[in-house]
Amino acid sequence: MNRQSTPPLHHSPRDEAEETRREQLIEVTIDSLAEVGYVGTTLAEIARRAGVSPGLVSHYFDDKDGLLEAAFRSLSRSLWARVRAKLALGHTPRARVQAVIDVNLAPEEFDRRTGTAWLAFWGQVLHVRGLKRVQTGYQRRMLSNLRHDLRQMIAGDDARSLAAMIAAMIDGVWLRAALSEWQEADSASARALLTAFVEGRLKDLAQARAAVPPRRAAESVATLRVINPATGELLAEIPADGPAQVDAAVARAQQAQREWAALSGAQRGRVLQRAAQLLRERNAQLAELETRNTGKPIQETSVVDALSGAECLEYYAGLAAAIGGEHLDLGAAAFGYTRREPLGVVGGIGAWNYPLQIACWKSAPALACGNAMLFKPAELTPLTAIELEAIYREAGLPPGLFQVIQGAAPTGRLLTRHPAIRKISLTGEVGTGKAVMADAAETLKQVTLELGGKSPIIVFEDAQLDNAVSGALLGNFYSAGEVCSNGTRVFVHASVHAGFVERLRARSDALRIGDPLDPATQVGALISAEHMEKVLGYIARGRAQGARVLTGGARVTAGQLARGFFVAPTVFDGCRDEMDIVRREIFGPVMAVLKFTDEDEVVARANDTEFGLAAGVFTEDLRRAHRVIARLEAGTCWINHYNITPVELPFGGVKLSGLGRENGRAAIEHYTQLKSVYVAMRDIDAPY
Ligand code: NDP
């Protein structure tokens, strides 16, 4: 095995000296490749150039393949580090796409020495497995970043193909320059060419979209291909809705909403109550459908998804009759009162991790308050919302009051931009939240945004360690880590770190990954191949940046699982606050363990994030628990538990994790508007 691929675990001076020596040998290898090419670059040649024995070179790299893989990996890593640094400075999706182009075609990539080394590798990628691995890893990262940013500007299919075109053009332009010995292109003209190409494509795509008349667009928009992520099997094909369908749905909703709002809260509550009953009766089939569509284990979906949806409907069914304003005494001459009125037609847009639960969390308070809701599930998980629509109808909800709109982001935008929709409640990523808020601003819609997080769990020295480990496992591996409020930064007091980590490793190792439909399975599949690549990319970055894998750390492909997108629950120890796995939302089964020694220190580190969705504290000291919770910048907190979300408690984030709240009485405020009424009890005393 190539030792270079495993980062050193400790950093003793001796290791550092070894690392320096290894890096020197890699530099010499790059020189050699530039001067004498792939064939001439042998262990003996490197030893000669470095003035060391061939035995020493093979001590570090085993053989020639190992040496060249290490050199290729080193070039790829430093290129990707430059891309990442530039990506961090890009504040818009377009700027981040440009960052990928600029760095890949930067002057140093056109430098004869590095360029010739790259070329030597390229020539061997098809023949040497190690080189192929490095190249595939790099391409995957680049494509997934490009796709992610492009999806915020254009439709998903267009984003995928434009990302592939950009990557191909980067390679093509660079290769052309290399083969002409850097005569036919330089960095500046290569970048200008790519930039003009991207601008041109984005403009063409925008024009093509604008040119399609509404009715045709409605008929010709994409079809959603719904996949079982555990097997890759096609579950359904669903046509996406376009402008005509959305307009028609809004018109139906407007009509239905007027009569619905005229009912008493108790009458509305009875319909919700019946729908909750149907959800409970159909729990088994809904759980199976949710499992097939999301890859989550049936062990979870049969006790959480439809049942928590039913609880939510029951809660708002009970609350519906209690929604009201207040009476205000204004003295003998008058009194005032407020009315809590529905907003009208509202939109819900869901993420793919809890499709049915999200649909219930949004629709139940909306309907209880007298609104109509158009709900768009994520394009990857559109199935259970259709069942919910049928259940509402069967429970007696008049037609038009809850309608499922299918499609990807462009369909979502039809809702967020529609002038007759008065509010949008979104569950999704921070970038989507910003896009939705910007679109909603055009018509001054209200927004509730349930966005991403990178939440801390703090384990103090007096915590019950088994409980804390349970909390960390629940807060990282439930739903294969695809939970927004996950406590992915686990801060453990240094004095209990060793014991905590030992128990954590033992219990993580025992988790059963497998067929999600098997009741014994505890960890199922991730939602898509693309998402799995993203998660694996973060795991690779964690390793590269020096974190230590305690358990997991790889895709699982045993037997039938190779057909799906499974990643082993992964625990990183020895993490530092600045690592990507500690700063960025991964949304997969990846936990980062960090040590701390002092309360003030841990509070500062826990708050040092742009997110603020959730936080958890494990301690037996009552005073400390409440003191620390009060200082944490998070919308939803737990003391001695994690990730439990009873419907009675409002749920939501602060900072970039969102706006507004779902659940609890708080949601009523977000689905109603206040009308203030002044009532005169005396004649008007007019001075005119
Ligand atoms: P996305 O933000 O990618 O998508 C969320 C929904 O928004 C999807 O239905 C999507 O459509 C739609 N959408 C995307 N772009 C737009 C747009 N410009 N206008 C209108 N609608 C749009 O999130 P994911 O589905 O990938 O879910 C994962 C994210 O959700 C994570 O960041 C996670 O933290 C967050 N999340 C937050 C929760 C919370 O309560 N705070 C709970 C669960 C998840 P489509 O995908 O169909 O194209």
CSV table of N, CA, C and O in Angstrom, one decimal, residues 68-77 118 125 128-141:
chain,number,residue,atom,x,y,z
A,68,LEU,N,4.7,7.8,-7.9
A,68,LEU,CA,4.0,8.7,-8.8
A,68,LEU,C,2.6,9.1,-8.3
A,68,LEU,O,2.2,10.2,-8.5
A,69,GLU,N,2.0,8.1,-7.7
A,69,GLU,CA,0.7,8.4,-7.1
A,69,GLU,C,0.8,9.5,-6.1
A,69,GLU,O,0.0,10.4,-6.0
A,70,ALA,N,1.8,9.4,-5.2
A,70,ALA,CA,2.0,10.4,-4.2
A,70,ALA,C,2.3,11.8,-4.8
A,70,ALA,O,1.8,12.8,-4.3
A,71,ALA,N,3.0,11.8,-5.9
A,71,ALA,CA,3.3,13.1,-6.5
A,71,ALA,C,2.1,13.7,-7.2
A,71,ALA,O,1.8,14.9,-7.0
A,72,PHE,N,1.3,12.8,-7.8
A,72,PHE,CA,0.1,13.2,-8.5
A,72,PHE,C,-0.9,13.7,-7.4
A,72,PHE,O,-1.6,14.8,-7.6
A,73,ARG,N,-1.0,13.0,-6.3
A,73,ARG,CA,-1.9,13.4,-5.2
A,73,ARG,C,-1.5,14.7,-4.6
A,73,ARG,O,-2.3,15.6,-4.4
A,74,SER,N,-0.2,14.9,-4.5
A,74,SER,CA,0.3,16.2,-4.0
A,74,SER,C,-0.1,17.4,-4.9
A,74,SER,O,-0.6,18.4,-4.4
A,75,LEU,N,0.1,17.2,-6.2
A,75,LEU,CA,-0.3,18.2,-7.1
A,75,LEU,C,-1.8,18.5,-7.1
A,75,LEU,O,-2.2,19.6,-7.0
A,76,SER,N,-2.6,17.4,-7.1
A,76,SER,CA,-4.0,17.6,-7.0
A,76,SER,C,-4.5,18.3,-5.8
A,76,SER,O,-5.3,19.1,-5.8
A,77,ARG,N,-3.9,17.8,-4.6
A,77,ARG,CA,-4.3,18.4,-3.4
A,77,ARG,C,-4.0,19.9,-3.3
A,77,ARG,O,-4.8,20.7,-2.9
A,118,TRP,N,2.0,17.3,-14.9
A,118,TRP,CA,0.6,16.9,-15.1
A,118,TRP,C,0.4,16.1,-16.3
A,118,TRP,O,-0.3,15.1,-16.3
A,125,VAL,N,-3.0,7.8,-16.6
A,125,VAL,CA,-4.2,7.6,-15.8
A,125,VAL,C,-5.0,6.4,-16.1
A,125,VAL,O,-5.5,5.7,-15.2
A,128,VAL,N,-2.7,3.2,-14.7
A,128,VAL,CA,-2.3,3.0,-13.3
A,128,VAL,C,-3.4,3.3,-12.4
A,128,VAL,O,-3.9,4.4,-12.4
A,129,ARG,N,-3.9,2.3,-11.6
A,129,ARG,CA,-5.1,2.4,-10.8
A,129,ARG,C,-5.0,3.6,-9.8
A,129,ARG,O,-5.9,4.3,-9.6
A,130,GLY,N,-3.8,3.7,-9.2
A,130,GLY,CA,-3.7,4.7,-8.2
A,130,GLY,C,-3.9,6.1,-8.8
A,130,GLY,O,-4.5,7.0,-8.2
A,131,LEU,N,-3.3,6.3,-10.0
A,131,LEU,CA,-3.4,7.6,-10.6
A,131,LEU,C,-4.9,7.9,-11.0
A,131,LEU,O,-5.4,9.0,-10.9
A,132,LYS,N,-5.6,6.8,-11.5
A,132,LYS,CA,-7.0,7.0,-11.9
A,132,LYS,C,-7.8,7.4,-10.7
A,132,LYS,O,-8.7,8.3,-10.8
A,133,ARG,N,-7.5,6.8,-9.5
A,133,ARG,CA,-8.2,7.1,-8.3
A,133,ARG,C,-8.1,8.6,-8.0
A,133,ARG,O,-9.1,9.3,-7.7
A,134,VAL,N,-6.9,9.1,-8.0
A,134,VAL,CA,-6.6,10.5,-7.7
A,134,VAL,C,-7.4,11.4,-8.7
A,134,VAL,O,-8.1,12.4,-8.3
A,135,GLN,N,-7.3,11.0,-10.0
A,135,GLN,CA,-7.9,11.9,-11.0
A,135,GLN,C,-9.4,11.9,-10.8
A,135,GLN,O,-10.1,12.9,-10.9
A,136,THR,N,-10.0,10.7,-10.6
A,136,THR,CA,-11.5,10.6,-10.4
A,136,THR,C,-11.9,11.4,-9.2
A,136,THR,O,-12.9,12.1,-9.3
A,137,GLY,N,-11.1,11.3,-8.1
A,137,GLY,CA,-11.5,12.1,-6.9
A,137,GLY,C,-11.5,13.6,-7.2
A,137,GLY,O,-12.4,14.3,-6.8
A,138,TYR,N,-10.5,14.0,-7.9
A,138,TYR,CA,-10.4,15.5,-8.2
A,138,TYR,C,-11.6,15.9,-9.1
A,138,TYR,O,-12.3,16.9,-8.8
A,139,GLN,N,-11.8,15.1,-10.2
A,139,GLN,CA,-12.9,15.5,-11.1
A,139,GLN,C,-14.3,15.5,-10.4
A,139,GLN,O,-15.1,16.4,-10.6
A,140,ARG,N,-14.5,14.5,-9.5
A,140,ARG,CA,-15.7,14.4,-8.8
A,140,ARG,C,-16.0,15.7,-7.9
A,140,ARG,O,-17.0,16.3,-7.9
A,141,ARG,N,-14.9,16.1,-7.2
A,141,ARG,CA,-15.0,17.3,-6.4
A,141,ARG,C,-15.3,18.5,-7.2
A,141,ARG,O,-16.2,19.3,-6.9
